[in-house]
Coordinates of C-alpha atoms and ligand atoms in Angstrom, one line a residue:
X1081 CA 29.5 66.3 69.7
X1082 CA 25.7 65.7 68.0
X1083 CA 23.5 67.5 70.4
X1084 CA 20.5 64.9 69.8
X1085 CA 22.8 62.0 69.9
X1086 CA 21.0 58.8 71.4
X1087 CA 22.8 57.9 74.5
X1088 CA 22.9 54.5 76.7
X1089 CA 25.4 53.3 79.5
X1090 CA 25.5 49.7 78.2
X1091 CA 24.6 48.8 75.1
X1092 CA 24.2 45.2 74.7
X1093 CA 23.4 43.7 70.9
X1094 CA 21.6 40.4 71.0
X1095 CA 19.1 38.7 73.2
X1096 CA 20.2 35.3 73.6
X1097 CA 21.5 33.6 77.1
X1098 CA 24.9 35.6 77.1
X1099 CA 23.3 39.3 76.2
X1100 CA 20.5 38.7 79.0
X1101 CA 22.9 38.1 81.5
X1102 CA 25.0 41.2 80.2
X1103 CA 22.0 43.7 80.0
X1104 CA 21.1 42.0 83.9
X1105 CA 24.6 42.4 85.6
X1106 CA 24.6 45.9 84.1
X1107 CA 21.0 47.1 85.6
X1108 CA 22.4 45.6 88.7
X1109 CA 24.6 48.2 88.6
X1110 CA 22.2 51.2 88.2
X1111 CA 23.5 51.5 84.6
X1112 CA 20.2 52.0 82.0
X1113 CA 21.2 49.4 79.5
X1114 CA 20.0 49.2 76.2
X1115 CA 19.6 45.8 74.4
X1116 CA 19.2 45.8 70.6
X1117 CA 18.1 42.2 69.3
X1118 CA 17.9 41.4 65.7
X1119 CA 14.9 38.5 67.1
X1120 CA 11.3 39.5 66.7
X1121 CA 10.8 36.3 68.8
X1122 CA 12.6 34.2 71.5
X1123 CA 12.9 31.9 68.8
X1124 CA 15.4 33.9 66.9
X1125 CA 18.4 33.0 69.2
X1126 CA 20.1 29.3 69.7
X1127 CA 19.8 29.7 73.1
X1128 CA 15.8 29.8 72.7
X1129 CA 16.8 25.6 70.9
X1130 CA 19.3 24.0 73.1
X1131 CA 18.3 20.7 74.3
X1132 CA 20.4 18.9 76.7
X1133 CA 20.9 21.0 79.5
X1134 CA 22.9 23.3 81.5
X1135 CA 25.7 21.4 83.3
X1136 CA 27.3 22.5 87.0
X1137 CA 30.1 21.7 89.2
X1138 CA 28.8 18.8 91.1
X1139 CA 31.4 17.4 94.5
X1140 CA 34.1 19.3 93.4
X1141 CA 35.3 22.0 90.1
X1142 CA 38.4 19.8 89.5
X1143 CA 36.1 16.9 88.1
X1144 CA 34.5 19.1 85.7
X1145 CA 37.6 20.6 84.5
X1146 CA 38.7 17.6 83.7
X1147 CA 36.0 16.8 81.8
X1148 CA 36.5 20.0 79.5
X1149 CA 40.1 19.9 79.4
X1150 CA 40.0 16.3 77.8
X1151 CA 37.5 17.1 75.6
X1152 CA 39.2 20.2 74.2
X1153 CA 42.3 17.4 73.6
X1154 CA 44.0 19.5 76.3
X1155 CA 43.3 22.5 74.3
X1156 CA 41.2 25.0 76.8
X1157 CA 43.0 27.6 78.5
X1158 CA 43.2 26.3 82.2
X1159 CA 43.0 29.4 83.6
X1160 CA 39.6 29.9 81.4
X1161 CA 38.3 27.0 82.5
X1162 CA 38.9 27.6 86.2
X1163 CA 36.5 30.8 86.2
X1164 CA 33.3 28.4 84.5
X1165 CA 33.6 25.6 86.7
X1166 CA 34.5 28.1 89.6
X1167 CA 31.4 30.6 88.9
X1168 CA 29.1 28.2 87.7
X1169 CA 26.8 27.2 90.9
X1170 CA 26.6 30.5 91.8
X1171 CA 25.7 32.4 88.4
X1172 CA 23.2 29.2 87.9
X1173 CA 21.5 29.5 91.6
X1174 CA 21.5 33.3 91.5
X1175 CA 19.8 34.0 88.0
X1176 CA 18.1 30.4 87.1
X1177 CA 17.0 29.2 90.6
X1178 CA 16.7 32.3 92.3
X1179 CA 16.0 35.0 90.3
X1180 CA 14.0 33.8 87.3
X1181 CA 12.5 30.5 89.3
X1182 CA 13.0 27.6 86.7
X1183 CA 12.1 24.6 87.5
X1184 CA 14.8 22.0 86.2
X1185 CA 13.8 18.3 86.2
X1186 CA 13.2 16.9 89.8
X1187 CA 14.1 12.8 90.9
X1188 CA 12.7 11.6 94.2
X1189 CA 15.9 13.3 96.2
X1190 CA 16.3 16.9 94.3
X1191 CA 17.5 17.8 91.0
X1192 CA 17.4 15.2 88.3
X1193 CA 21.0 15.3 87.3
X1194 CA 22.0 13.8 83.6
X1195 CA 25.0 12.8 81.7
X1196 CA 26.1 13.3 78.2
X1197 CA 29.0 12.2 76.1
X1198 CA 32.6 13.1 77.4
X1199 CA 31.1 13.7 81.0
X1200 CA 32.3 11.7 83.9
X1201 CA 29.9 12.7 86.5
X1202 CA 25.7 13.5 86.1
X1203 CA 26.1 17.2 86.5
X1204 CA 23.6 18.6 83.4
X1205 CA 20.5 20.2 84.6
X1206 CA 17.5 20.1 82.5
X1207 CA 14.0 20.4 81.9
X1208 CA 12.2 18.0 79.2
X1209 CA 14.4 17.8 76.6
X1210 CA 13.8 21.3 75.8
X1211 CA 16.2 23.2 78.3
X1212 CA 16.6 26.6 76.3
X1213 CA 13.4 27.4 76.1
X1214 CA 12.2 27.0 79.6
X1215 CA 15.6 29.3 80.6
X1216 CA 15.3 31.4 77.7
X1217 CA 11.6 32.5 78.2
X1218 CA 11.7 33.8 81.6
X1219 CA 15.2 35.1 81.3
X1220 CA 13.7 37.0 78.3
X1221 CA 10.6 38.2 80.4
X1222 CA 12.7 39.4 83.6
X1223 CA 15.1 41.2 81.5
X1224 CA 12.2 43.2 79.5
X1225 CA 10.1 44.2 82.9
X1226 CA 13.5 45.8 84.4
X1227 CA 13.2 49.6 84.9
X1228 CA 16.6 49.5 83.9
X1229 CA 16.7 47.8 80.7
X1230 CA 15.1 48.7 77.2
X1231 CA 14.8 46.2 74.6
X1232 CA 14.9 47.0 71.1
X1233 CA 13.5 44.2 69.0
X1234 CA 13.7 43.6 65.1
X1235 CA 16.6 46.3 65.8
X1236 CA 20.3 45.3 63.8
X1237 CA 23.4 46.4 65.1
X1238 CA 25.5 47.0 61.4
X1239 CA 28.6 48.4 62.6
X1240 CA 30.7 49.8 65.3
X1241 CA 31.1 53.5 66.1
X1242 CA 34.9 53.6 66.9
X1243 CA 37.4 57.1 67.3
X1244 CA 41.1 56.5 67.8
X1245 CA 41.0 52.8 69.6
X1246 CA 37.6 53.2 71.9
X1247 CA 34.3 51.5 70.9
X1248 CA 31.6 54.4 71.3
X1249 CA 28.4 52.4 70.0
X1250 CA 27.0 51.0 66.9
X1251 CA 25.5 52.0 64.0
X1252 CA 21.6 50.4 64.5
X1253 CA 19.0 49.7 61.9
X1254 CA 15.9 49.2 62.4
X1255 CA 12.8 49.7 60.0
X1256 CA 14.9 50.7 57.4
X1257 CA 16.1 53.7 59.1
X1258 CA 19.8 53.7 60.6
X1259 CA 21.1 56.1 63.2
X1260 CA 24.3 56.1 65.8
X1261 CA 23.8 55.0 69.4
X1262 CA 26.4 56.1 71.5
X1263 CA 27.4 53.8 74.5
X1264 CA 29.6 53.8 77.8
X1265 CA 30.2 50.1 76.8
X1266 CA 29.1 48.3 73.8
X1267 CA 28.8 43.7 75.1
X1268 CA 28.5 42.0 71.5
X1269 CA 26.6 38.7 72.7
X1270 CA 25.4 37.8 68.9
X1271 CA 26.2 33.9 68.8
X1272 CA 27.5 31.9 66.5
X1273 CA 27.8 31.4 62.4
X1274 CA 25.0 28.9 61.4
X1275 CA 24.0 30.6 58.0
X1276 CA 27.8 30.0 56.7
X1277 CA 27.0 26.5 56.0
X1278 CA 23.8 25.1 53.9
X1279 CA 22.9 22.8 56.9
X1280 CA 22.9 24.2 60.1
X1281 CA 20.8 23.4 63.5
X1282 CA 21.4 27.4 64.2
X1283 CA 17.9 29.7 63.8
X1284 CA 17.5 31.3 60.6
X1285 CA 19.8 34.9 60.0
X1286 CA 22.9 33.9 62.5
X1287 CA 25.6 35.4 60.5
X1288 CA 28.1 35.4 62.6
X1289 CA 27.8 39.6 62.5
X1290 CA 29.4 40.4 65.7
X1291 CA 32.5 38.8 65.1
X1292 CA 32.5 40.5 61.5
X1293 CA 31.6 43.8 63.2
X1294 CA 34.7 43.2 65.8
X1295 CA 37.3 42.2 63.5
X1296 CA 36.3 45.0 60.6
X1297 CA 37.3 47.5 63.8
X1298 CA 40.0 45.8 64.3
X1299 CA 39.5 43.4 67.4
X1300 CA 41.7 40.4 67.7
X1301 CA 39.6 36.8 66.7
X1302 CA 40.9 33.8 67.5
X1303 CA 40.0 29.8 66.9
X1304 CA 38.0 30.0 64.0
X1305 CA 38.4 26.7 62.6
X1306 CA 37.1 24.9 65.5
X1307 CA 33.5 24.7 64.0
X1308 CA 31.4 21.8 65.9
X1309 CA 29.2 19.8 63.4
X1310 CA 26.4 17.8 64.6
X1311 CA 26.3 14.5 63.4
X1312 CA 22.7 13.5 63.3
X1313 CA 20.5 16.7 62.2
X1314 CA 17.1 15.3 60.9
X1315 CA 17.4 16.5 57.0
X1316 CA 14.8 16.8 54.6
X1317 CA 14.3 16.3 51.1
X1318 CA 15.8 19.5 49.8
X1319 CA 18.7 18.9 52.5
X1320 CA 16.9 21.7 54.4
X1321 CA 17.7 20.6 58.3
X1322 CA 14.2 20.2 60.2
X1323 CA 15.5 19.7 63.7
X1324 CA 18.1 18.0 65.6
X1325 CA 18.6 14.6 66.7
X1326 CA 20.0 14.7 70.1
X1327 CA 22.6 12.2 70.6
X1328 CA 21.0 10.6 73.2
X1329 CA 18.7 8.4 70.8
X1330 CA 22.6 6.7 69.8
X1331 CA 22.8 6.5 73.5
X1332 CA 20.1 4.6 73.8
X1333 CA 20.3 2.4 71.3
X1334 CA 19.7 3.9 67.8
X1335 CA 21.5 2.4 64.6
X1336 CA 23.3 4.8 61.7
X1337 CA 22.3 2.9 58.6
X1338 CA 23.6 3.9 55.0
X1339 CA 21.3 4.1 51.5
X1340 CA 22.1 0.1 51.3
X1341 CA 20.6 -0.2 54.8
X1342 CA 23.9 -1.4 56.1
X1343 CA 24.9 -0.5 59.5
X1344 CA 28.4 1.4 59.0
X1345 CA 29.8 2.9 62.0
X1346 CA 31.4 -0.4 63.6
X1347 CA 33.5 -0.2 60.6
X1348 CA 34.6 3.2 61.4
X1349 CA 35.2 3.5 65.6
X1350 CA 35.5 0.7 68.0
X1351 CA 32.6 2.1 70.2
X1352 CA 30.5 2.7 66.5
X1353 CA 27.2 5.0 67.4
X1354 CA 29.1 6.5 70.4
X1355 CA 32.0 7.7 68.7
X1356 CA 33.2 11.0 69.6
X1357 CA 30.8 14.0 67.4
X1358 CA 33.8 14.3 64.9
X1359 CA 34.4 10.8 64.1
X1360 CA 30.6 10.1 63.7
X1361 CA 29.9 13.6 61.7
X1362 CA 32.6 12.6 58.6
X1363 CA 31.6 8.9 58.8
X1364 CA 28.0 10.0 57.9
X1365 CA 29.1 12.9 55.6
X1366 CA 31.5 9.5 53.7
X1367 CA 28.5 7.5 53.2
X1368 CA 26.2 9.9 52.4
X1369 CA 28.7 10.9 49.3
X1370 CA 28.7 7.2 48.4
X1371 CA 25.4 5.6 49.1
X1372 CA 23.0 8.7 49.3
X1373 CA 21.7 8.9 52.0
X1374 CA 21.6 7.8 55.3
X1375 CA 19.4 7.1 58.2
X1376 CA 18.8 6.8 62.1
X1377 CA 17.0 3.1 62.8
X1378 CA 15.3 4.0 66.0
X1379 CA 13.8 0.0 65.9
X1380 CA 16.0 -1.0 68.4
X1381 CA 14.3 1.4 71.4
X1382 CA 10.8 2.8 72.3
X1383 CA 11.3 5.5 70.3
X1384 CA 7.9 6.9 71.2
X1385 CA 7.7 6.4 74.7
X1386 CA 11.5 7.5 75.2
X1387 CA 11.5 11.0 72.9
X1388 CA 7.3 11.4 72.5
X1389 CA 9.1 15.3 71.4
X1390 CA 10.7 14.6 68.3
X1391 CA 8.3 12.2 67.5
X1392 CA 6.4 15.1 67.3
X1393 CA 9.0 16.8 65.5
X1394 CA 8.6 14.2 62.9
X1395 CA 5.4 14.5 62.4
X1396 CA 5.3 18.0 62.0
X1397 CA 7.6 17.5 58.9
X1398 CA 5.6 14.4 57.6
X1399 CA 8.9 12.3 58.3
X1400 CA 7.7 8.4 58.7
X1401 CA 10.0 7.6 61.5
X1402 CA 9.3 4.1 61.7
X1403 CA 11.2 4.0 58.6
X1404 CA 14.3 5.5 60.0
X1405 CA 14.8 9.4 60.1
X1406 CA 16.8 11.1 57.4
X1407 CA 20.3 12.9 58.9
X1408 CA 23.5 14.7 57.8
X1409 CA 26.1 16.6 59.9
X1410 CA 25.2 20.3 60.1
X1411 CA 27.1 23.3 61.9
X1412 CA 26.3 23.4 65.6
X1413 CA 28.3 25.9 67.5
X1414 CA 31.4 27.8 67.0
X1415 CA 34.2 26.9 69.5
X1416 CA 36.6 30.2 68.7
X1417 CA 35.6 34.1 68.0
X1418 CA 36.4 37.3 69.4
X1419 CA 39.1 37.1 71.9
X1420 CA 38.3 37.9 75.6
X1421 CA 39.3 37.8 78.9
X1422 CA 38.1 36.7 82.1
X1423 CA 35.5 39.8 82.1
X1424 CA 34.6 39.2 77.8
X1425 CA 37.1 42.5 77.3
X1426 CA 37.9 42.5 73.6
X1427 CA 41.3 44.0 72.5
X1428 CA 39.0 47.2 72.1
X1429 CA 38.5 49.9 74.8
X1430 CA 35.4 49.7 76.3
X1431 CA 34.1 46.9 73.7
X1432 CA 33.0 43.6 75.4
X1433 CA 32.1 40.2 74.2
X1434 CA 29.9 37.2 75.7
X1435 CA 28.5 34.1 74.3
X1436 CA 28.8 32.1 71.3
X1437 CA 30.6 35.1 69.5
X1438 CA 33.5 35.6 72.0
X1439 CA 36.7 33.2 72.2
X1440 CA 37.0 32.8 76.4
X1441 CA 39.2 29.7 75.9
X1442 CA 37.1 27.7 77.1
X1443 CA 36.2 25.4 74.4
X1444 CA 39.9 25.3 73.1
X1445 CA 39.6 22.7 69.5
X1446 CA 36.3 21.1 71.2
X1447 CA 33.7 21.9 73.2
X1448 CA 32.4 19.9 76.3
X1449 CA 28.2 19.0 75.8
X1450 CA 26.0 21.3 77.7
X1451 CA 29.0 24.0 78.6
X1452 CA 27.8 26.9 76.6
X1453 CA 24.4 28.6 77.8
X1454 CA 26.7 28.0 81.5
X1455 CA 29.7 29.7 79.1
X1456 CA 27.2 33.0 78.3
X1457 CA 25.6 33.0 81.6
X1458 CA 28.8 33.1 83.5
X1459 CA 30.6 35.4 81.3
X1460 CA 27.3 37.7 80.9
X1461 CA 26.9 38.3 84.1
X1462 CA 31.0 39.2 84.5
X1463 CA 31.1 41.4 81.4
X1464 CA 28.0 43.3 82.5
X1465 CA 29.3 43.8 86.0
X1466 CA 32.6 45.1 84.4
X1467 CA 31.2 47.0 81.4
X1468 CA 29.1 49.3 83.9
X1469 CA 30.0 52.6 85.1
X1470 CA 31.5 53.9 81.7
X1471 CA 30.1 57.2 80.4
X1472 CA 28.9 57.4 76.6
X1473 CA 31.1 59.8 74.5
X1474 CA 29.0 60.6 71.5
X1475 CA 31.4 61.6 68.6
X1476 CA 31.0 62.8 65.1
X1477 CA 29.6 59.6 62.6
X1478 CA 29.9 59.6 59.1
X1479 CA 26.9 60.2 57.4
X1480 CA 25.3 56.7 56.0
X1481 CA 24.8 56.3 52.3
X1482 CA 21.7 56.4 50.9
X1483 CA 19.7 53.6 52.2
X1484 CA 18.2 51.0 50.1
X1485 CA 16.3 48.7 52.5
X1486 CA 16.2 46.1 49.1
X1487 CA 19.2 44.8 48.5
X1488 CA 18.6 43.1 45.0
X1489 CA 17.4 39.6 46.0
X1490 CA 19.4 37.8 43.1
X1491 CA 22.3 39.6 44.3
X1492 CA 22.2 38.0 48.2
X1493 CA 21.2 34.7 47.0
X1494 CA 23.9 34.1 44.4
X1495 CA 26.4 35.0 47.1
X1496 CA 25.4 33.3 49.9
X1497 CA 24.8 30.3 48.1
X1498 CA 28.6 30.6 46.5
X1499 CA 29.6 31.3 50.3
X1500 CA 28.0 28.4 51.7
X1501 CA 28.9 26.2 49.3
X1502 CA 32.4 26.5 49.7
X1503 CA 32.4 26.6 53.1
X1504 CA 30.8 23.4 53.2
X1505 CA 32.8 21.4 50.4
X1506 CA 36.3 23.2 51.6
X1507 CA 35.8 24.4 55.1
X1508 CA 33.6 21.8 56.6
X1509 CA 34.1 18.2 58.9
X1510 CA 36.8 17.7 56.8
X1511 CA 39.9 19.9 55.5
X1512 CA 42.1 19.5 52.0
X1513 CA 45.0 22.2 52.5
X1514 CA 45.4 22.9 49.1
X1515 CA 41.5 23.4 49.2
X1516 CA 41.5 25.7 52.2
X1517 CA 43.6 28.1 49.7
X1518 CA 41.1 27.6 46.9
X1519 CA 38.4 28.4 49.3
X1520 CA 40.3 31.5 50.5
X1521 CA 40.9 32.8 46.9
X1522 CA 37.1 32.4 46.2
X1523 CA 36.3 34.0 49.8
X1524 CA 38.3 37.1 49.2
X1525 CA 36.7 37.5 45.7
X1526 CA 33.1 37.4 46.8
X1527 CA 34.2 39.7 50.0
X1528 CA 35.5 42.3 47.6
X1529 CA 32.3 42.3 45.8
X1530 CA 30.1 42.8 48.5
X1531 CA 32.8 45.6 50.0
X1532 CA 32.1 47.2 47.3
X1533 CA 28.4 46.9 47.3
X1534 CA 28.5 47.8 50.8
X1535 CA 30.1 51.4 49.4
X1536 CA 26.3 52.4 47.6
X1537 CA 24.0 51.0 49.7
X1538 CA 23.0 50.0 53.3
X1539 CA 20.6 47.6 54.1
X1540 CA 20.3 44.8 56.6
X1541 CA 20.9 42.2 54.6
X1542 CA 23.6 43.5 52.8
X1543 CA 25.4 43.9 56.2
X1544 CA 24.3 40.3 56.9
X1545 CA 26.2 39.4 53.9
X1546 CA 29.3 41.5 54.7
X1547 CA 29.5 39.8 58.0
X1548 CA 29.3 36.7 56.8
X1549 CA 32.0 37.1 53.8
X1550 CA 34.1 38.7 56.7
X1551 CA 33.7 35.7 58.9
X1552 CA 33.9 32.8 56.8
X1553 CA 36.6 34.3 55.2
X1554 CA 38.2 34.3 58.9
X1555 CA 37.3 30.7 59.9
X1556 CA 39.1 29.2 56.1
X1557 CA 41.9 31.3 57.1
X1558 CA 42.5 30.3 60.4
X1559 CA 42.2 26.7 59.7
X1560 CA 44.7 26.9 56.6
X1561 CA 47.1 28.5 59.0
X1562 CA 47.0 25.3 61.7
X1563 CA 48.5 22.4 60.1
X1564 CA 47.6 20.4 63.5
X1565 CA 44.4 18.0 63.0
X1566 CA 43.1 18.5 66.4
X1567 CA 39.8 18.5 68.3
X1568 CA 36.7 19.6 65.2
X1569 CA 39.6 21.1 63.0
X1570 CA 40.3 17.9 60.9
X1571 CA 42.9 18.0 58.2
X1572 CA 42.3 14.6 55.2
X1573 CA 45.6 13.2 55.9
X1574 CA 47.5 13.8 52.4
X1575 CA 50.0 10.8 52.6
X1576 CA 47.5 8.7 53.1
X1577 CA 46.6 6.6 49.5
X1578 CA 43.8 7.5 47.4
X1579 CA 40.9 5.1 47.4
X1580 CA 41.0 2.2 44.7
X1581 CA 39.2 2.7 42.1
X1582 CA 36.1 -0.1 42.0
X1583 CA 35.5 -1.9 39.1
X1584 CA 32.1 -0.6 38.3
Ligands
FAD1369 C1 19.7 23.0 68.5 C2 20.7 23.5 69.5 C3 20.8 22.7 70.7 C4 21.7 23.1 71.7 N1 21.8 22.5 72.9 C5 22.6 23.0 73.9 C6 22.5 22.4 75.2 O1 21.8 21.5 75.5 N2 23.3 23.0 76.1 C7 24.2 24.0 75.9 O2 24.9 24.4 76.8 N3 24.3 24.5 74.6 C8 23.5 24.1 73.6 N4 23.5 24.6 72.4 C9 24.4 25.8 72.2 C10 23.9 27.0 72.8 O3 22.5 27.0 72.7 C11 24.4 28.3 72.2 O4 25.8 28.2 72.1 C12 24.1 29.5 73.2 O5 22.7 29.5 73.4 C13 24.5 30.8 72.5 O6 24.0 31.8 73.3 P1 24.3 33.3 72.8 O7 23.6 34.2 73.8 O8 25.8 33.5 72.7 O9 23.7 33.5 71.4 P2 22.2 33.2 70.9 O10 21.4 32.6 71.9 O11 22.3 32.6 69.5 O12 21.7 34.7 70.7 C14 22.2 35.6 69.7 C15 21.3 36.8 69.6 O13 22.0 37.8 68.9 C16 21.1 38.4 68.0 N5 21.8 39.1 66.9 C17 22.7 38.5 66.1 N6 23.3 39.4 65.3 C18 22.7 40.6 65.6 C19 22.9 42.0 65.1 N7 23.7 42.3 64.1 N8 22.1 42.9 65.7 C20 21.3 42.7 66.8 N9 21.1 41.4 67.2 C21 21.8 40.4 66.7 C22 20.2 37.3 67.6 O14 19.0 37.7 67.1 C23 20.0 36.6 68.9 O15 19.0 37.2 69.7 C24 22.6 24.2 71.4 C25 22.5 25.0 70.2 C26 21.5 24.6 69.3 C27 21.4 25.4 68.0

């Protein structure tokens, strides 16, 4: 054993909504936890950007698991689904009311109480229209004053210490130096994979790196074609995404138009704006390929009085709204990842996984609006609780290759453009079969490359890319192995004719 190995009980890597609530239940447990966060601001996690809300079990559970059930297409694990809806009043009034104090939108008889799309009940809690933030903040504040808890910011977790089926720790880099640290438990709670795609409403560096760390030791991963696009992401003029365009300016009366100005989604889905996500993300991706572009018409509402924030937004990025805002589908959250059980165990000893990252079952091929900062909470605070108590084991590491902090900058950009690119012509809202194997083939080529780059050098960004190549390699081959179109994994239906060609 090292004598100066670094030591933790719990070592928890990431600080969004599902590693706070990990690193909490821990402490709570007299455990000193240890939380290493890629972030250098609260900003750096999705959890810091979501929108809508945090929704709860209002008269009764059964409604809610209703709710997620049908809009999974039946697909969630009941059983999964039971332990959210079951836990999630309590994890909500003992962390968000009680302990950190937010104050969620008030009516004139308590909590303002909203609905979204697929939900049969107003059960979402909220503040503004800028929930995350106003949870994320304090969470983020409470969790870095504990006695028990040490953050370590601008700190990367590149890959798992693991001896003959146990997790030990991680390998962590931070200033260009990497070392071992040894855990009792190790919670991955690094969210989801925005940066495989060109567009994505997921902060910047979201690589999907814990489920490439998990499955390159081995952990079992499961549902990674269920990708959730967002149909309406406010793009710019390089097809960079500025922000997102909540759905509820279609709920409230806001028209898709195409680059003819025509109003297409009636053609498409009997209730047209208000389609289900899928339906409404490939109708836009369709008539962007054939007319261009296309646009949200806010005309038809108060736009400014109704959402004075992305107004703002807009105006930030010198977008003339009253000319209709500029949108494309972009990734939004990952419905599948590392498998987990009711307490985020991996298939790993005394590994653990929370959040966006981790596959609870929950989401099955779709997930329900406003279910996962309730998804990490409730399963942060269970895997923390559970992860506890474990004493670290430091072990022998290989020694690291010598570290070049610069990883050629041609080198990462060729790649990860050849990665996203694929991704999003093979892998995206839409799925050719005999393209998921082309995207495969090119996958595993650009994986090898970077394995083998990965051989001389170590540096964060090369591990970045590694995790990446791993992952998106694991989401195009799980969706060429499910020949079922169901919830966001949508196979083009190759009986069906090809268009006709028109005559100019
Ligand atoms: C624009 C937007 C709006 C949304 N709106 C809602 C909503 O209204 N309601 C809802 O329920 N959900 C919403 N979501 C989804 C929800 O926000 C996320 O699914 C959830 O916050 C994920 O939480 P998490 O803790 O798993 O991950 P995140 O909050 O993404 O945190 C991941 C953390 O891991 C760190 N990390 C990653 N890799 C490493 C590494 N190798 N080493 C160290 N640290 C690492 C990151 O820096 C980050 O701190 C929205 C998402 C987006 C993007």
């Amino acid at each position: 054993m090292p004598d100066d190995a670094t030591t933790t009980d719990v070592l928890v890597i990431g600080s969004g909504i599902a590693g706070l609530a990990a690193a909490l239940a821990a402490a709570r447990e007299d455990d000193d936890v240890t939380l290493a966060t890629k972030a250098t601001r609260p900003e750096g996690a999705s959890s810091w950007w979501a929108q809508g809300g945090i929704a709860v079990s209002r008269d009764t559970p059964e409604e809610f698991k209703a709710d997620i059930m049908a809009a999974s297409d039946g697909t969630a694990d009941p059983d999964a689904v039971d332990v959210l809806v079951e836990n999630a009043n309590e994890a909500v009034e003992d962390v968000l009311l009680e302990t950190l104090d937010v104050e969620f939108d008030q009516n004139g008889s308590g909590h303002d109480f909203t609905r979204e799309a697929a939900h049969s009940e107003d059960r979402i809690l909220h503040v503004d229209a800028a929930t995350g933030k106003h949870i994320h903040v304090p969470f983020l504040n409470y969790v870095d004053d504990h006695d028990g808890v040490e953050i370590l910011d601008d700190t990367a977790a590149l890959e798992l210490v693991r001896h003959e089926g146990r997790v030990h720790g991680a390998m962590l880099e931070s200033d260009g130096e990497v070392e071992p640290y040894f855990a009792g438990s190790v919670v991955l709670a690094t969210g989801g994979i925005g940066d495989l795609y060109p567009r994505t409403t997921n902060p910047d560096n979201t690589t999907g790196d814990g489920i490439g760390m998990a499955a390159l030791a081995g952990a079992e991963i499961e549902d990674m074609e269920y990708v959730q696009f967002h149909p309406t992401a406010c793009v710019l003029e390089d097809n960079e995404v500025a922000f997102l365009v909540s759905e509820a300016v279609r709920g409230e009366g806001g028209l898709l138009r195409n680059g003819d100005g025509e109003r297409f989604m009636p053609g498409y889905h009997a209730d047209a704006e208000l389609a289900p996500r899928d339906v409404v993300a490939r109708a836009v991706k369709a008539e962007r390929e054939a007319t261009g572009e296309v646009t949200l018409d806010v005309s038809p509402l108060d736009f400014a009085a109704e959402f004075p924030g992305l107004v703002e937004r807009c105006e930030e990025h010198g977008i003339d709204w009253t000319e209709g805002i500029p949108v494309a589908p972009a990734e939004h959250f990952l419905c599948g990842g590392i498998s987990v059980d009711d307490r985020g165990r991996t298939t790993l000893d005394q590994l653990y996984a929370v959040g966006e990252c981790s596959r609870t079952g929950v989401h099955g091929a779709n997930r329900l609006a406003s279910t996962s900062l309730l998804e990490g909470l409730v399963w942060g605070l269970r895997a923390g609780e559970d992860a506890a108590g474990a004493e670290p084991e430091p072990i022998e590491t290989p020694e690291l290759l010598e570290r070049d902090p610069d990883l050629p900058e041609r080198f990462a950009r060729d790649k990860f453009q050849r990665l996203t690119r694929v991704m999003d012509e093979n892998v995206g809202v839409e799925r050719d079969p005999a393209e998921l194997q082309r995207a495969m083939a090119v996958l595993r080529r650009l994986k090898g490359e970077v394995d083998a780059y990965v051989r001389t050098r170590t540096s964060r960004s090369l591990y970045e890319l590694r995790h990446a190549s791993v992952t998106a390699l694991l989401v195009a081959r799980h969706a060429a192995e499910n020949e079922e179109s169901v919830g966001t994994h949508n196979l083009v239906d190759a009986s069906e004719d090809p268009p006709e060609p028109t005559a100019d």
